[in-house]
Amino acid sequence: MSLFIVIVVFFITLSILRVIIGPSIWDRLLGFNLVSAKLLILIVLLASYFQSSLILDIAITYAVLGFIGTVFIATYIQKRGRL
Amino acid sequence: MMTVLLISMGLIFMAVGLYGTYKYKNFYTRILISAKIDIIGDITILIGLMFKHGISFFTMKLILIFFIILIINPLTTHIIVRSAYQSGYKVRKDLI
């Protein structure tokens, strides 16, 4: 079980690498979207590793709020600052 | 046994998605592949965890997260690509 967590953390670092490399802004947004999706899976895996369903509440709120953040950044960039 | 099988399959899907992100130089192809395969990886892992915990309060929350991911992930990817396209982000023909 802990091996899966280590692998997901490795995938998150690869996504962060995509955020750093990304030639255009939208590549960085794609990387940010990937990171938040994988982070969600990491929290879910940790919740099942620690056998506590309280941590899953964090995953639910993060699932909604993390992606809303990406949505607002995308619209901010699209409207070039005049949100 | 089923849990380990499903979670490892999900991780393989994630690896393929990440490989697709780095392989393609064109943004639109890149986001198509990574977003699609990424969601499948997430869904497989969640179903694998559902098998592990059986019928319990934990699985109910997992089902809720499952539906949240199904709705929000494609929405976010669509908004990102829409903002890229409408801002006039054109890609050279030879890269596609």
PDB file of C-alpha atoms in Angstrom, chain A residues 1 4 7-8 11 14-15 17-18 21 23-24 26-27 29-30 33-34 37-38 40-41 44-45 47-48 51-53 56-57 59-60 63-64 67 70-71 74 78 80, chain B residues 4 7-8 11 14-15 18 21-22 27 30-31 34-35 38 42 45-46 49 52-53 57-58 61-62 64-65 68-69 72-73 76-77 79-80 82-84 86-87 89:
ATOM      1  CA  MET A   1       0.000   0.000   0.000  1.00  0.00           C
ATOM      2  CA  PHE A   4       1.413   3.039  -4.288  1.00  0.00           C
ATOM      3  CA  ILE A   7       4.601   6.046  -6.880  1.00  0.00           C
ATOM      4  CA  VAL A   8       1.863   8.709  -6.815  1.00  0.00           C
ATOM      5  CA  PHE A  11       4.030  11.167 -10.540  1.00  0.00           C
ATOM      6  CA  LEU A  14       6.724  14.718 -12.801  1.00  0.00           C
ATOM      7  CA  SER A  15       3.615  16.879 -13.134  1.00  0.00           C
ATOM      8  CA  LEU A  17       8.208  19.300 -13.752  1.00  0.00           C
ATOM      9  CA  ARG A  18       5.658  19.857 -16.505  1.00  0.00           C
ATOM     10  CA  ILE A  21       9.070  23.270 -18.259  1.00  0.00           C
ATOM     11  CA  PRO A  23       6.554  26.578 -22.836  1.00  0.00           C
ATOM     12  CA  SER A  24       3.207  28.393 -22.703  1.00  0.00           C
ATOM     13  CA  TRP A  26      -1.602  26.901 -20.701  1.00  0.00           C
ATOM     14  CA  ASP A  27       0.956  24.113 -20.411  1.00  0.00           C
ATOM     15  CA  LEU A  29      -2.218  25.315 -16.305  1.00  0.00           C
ATOM     16  CA  LEU A  30      -2.345  21.760 -17.620  1.00  0.00           C
ATOM     17  CA  ASN A  33      -4.574  20.585 -13.261  1.00  0.00           C
ATOM     18  CA  LEU A  34      -2.637  17.321 -13.315  1.00  0.00           C
ATOM     19  CA  ALA A  37      -5.931  15.631  -9.688  1.00  0.00           C
ATOM     20  CA  LYS A  38      -3.024  13.483  -8.523  1.00  0.00           C
ATOM     21  CA  LEU A  40      -6.513  14.248  -4.684  1.00  0.00           C
ATOM     22  CA  ILE A  41      -5.673  10.613  -5.358  1.00  0.00           C
ATOM     23  CA  VAL A  44      -7.523   9.276  -0.881  1.00  0.00           C
ATOM     24  CA  LEU A  45      -4.717   6.709  -0.773  1.00  0.00           C
ATOM     25  CA  ALA A  47      -6.952   8.037   3.943  1.00  0.00           C
ATOM     26  CA  SER A  48      -7.273   4.337   3.132  1.00  0.00           C
ATOM     27  CA  GLN A  51      -7.913   3.636   7.869  1.00  0.00           C
ATOM     28  CA  SER A  52      -9.671   6.857   8.889  1.00  0.00           C
ATOM     29  CA  SER A  53     -12.596   8.250   6.924  1.00  0.00           C
ATOM     30  CA  LEU A  56     -11.577  11.686   3.103  1.00  0.00           C
ATOM     31  CA  ASP A  57     -13.461  14.876   3.976  1.00  0.00           C
ATOM     32  CA  ALA A  59     -10.209  14.948  -0.216  1.00  0.00           C
ATOM     33  CA  ILE A  60     -13.814  15.928  -0.969  1.00  0.00           C
ATOM     34  CA  ALA A  63     -11.658  17.975  -5.079  1.00  0.00           C
ATOM     35  CA  VAL A  64     -14.090  20.856  -5.367  1.00  0.00           C
ATOM     36  CA  PHE A  67     -10.378  22.580  -9.483  1.00  0.00           C
ATOM     37  CA  THR A  70      -7.774  26.208 -11.860  1.00  0.00           C
ATOM     38  CA  VAL A  71     -11.006  27.416 -13.465  1.00  0.00           C
ATOM     39  CA  ALA A  74      -7.886  29.947 -16.750  1.00  0.00           C
ATOM     40  CA  GLN A  78      -8.272  34.283 -21.031  1.00  0.00           C
ATOM     41  CA  ARG A  80      -6.005  39.088 -19.798  1.00  0.00           C
TER      42      ARG A  80
ATOM     43  CA  VAL B   4      -3.776  -4.443  -5.689  1.00  0.00           C
ATOM     44  CA  ILE B   7      -4.696   0.170  -8.121  1.00  0.00           C
ATOM     45  CA  SER B   8      -1.635  -0.952 -10.088  1.00  0.00           C
ATOM     46  CA  LEU B  11      -1.060   3.713 -11.707  1.00  0.00           C
ATOM     47  CA  MET B  14      -1.356   7.497 -14.867  1.00  0.00           C
ATOM     48  CA  ALA B  15       2.146   6.636 -16.075  1.00  0.00           C
ATOM     49  CA  LEU B  18       2.264  11.410 -17.980  1.00  0.00           C
ATOM     50  CA  THR B  21       2.222  14.680 -21.634  1.00  0.00           C
ATOM     51  CA  TYR B  22       5.955  14.656 -22.290  1.00  0.00           C
ATOM     52  CA  PHE B  27      -0.373  21.615 -26.489  1.00  0.00           C
ATOM     53  CA  ARG B  30      -0.914  16.907 -24.913  1.00  0.00           C
ATOM     54  CA  ILE B  31      -3.881  18.062 -22.856  1.00  0.00           C
ATOM     55  CA  SER B  34      -3.208  13.579 -20.290  1.00  0.00           C
ATOM     56  CA  ALA B  35      -6.669  14.671 -19.158  1.00  0.00           C
ATOM     57  CA  ASP B  38      -5.643  10.765 -16.047  1.00  0.00           C
ATOM     58  CA  ASP B  42      -8.210   8.063 -11.008  1.00  0.00           C
ATOM     59  CA  ILE B  45      -7.783   3.588  -8.312  1.00  0.00           C
ATOM     60  CA  LEU B  46     -11.017   4.672  -6.641  1.00  0.00           C
ATOM     61  CA  LEU B  49     -10.121   1.211  -3.024  1.00  0.00           C
ATOM     62  CA  LYS B  52     -10.688  -2.926  -0.404  1.00  0.00           C
ATOM     63  CA  HIS B  53     -13.094  -1.313   2.074  1.00  0.00           C
ATOM     64  CA  PHE B  57     -19.005   4.561   5.464  1.00  0.00           C
ATOM     65  CA  PHE B  58     -15.611   4.869   3.764  1.00  0.00           C
ATOM     66  CA  LYS B  61     -17.430   8.840   0.624  1.00  0.00           C
ATOM     67  CA  LEU B  62     -15.380   7.196  -2.104  1.00  0.00           C
ATOM     68  CA  LEU B  64     -19.054  10.768  -3.659  1.00  0.00           C
ATOM     69  CA  ILE B  65     -15.463  11.580  -4.659  1.00  0.00           C
ATOM     70  CA  ILE B  68     -17.115  14.722  -8.110  1.00  0.00           C
ATOM     71  CA  ILE B  69     -14.085  13.698 -10.194  1.00  0.00           C
ATOM     72  CA  ILE B  72     -15.204  18.394 -12.429  1.00  0.00           C
ATOM     73  CA  ASN B  73     -12.197  16.981 -14.247  1.00  0.00           C
ATOM     74  CA  THR B  76     -11.679  21.979 -15.918  1.00  0.00           C
ATOM     75  CA  THR B  77      -9.893  20.562 -18.944  1.00  0.00           C
ATOM     76  CA  ILE B  79     -12.173  25.463 -19.630  1.00  0.00           C
ATOM     77  CA  ILE B  80      -8.385  25.392 -19.962  1.00  0.00           C
ATOM     78  CA  ARG B  82     -11.243  26.996 -24.290  1.00  0.00           C
ATOM     79  CA  SER B  83      -9.184  29.760 -22.703  1.00  0.00           C
ATOM     80  CA  ALA B  84      -6.179  28.668 -24.757  1.00  0.00           C
ATOM     81  CA  GLN B  86     -10.024  31.800 -27.550  1.00  0.00           C
ATOM     82  CA  SER B  87      -6.848  33.652 -26.638  1.00  0.00           C
ATOM     83  CA  TYR B  89      -3.020  30.172 -29.146  1.00  0.00           C
TER      84      TYR B  89
END
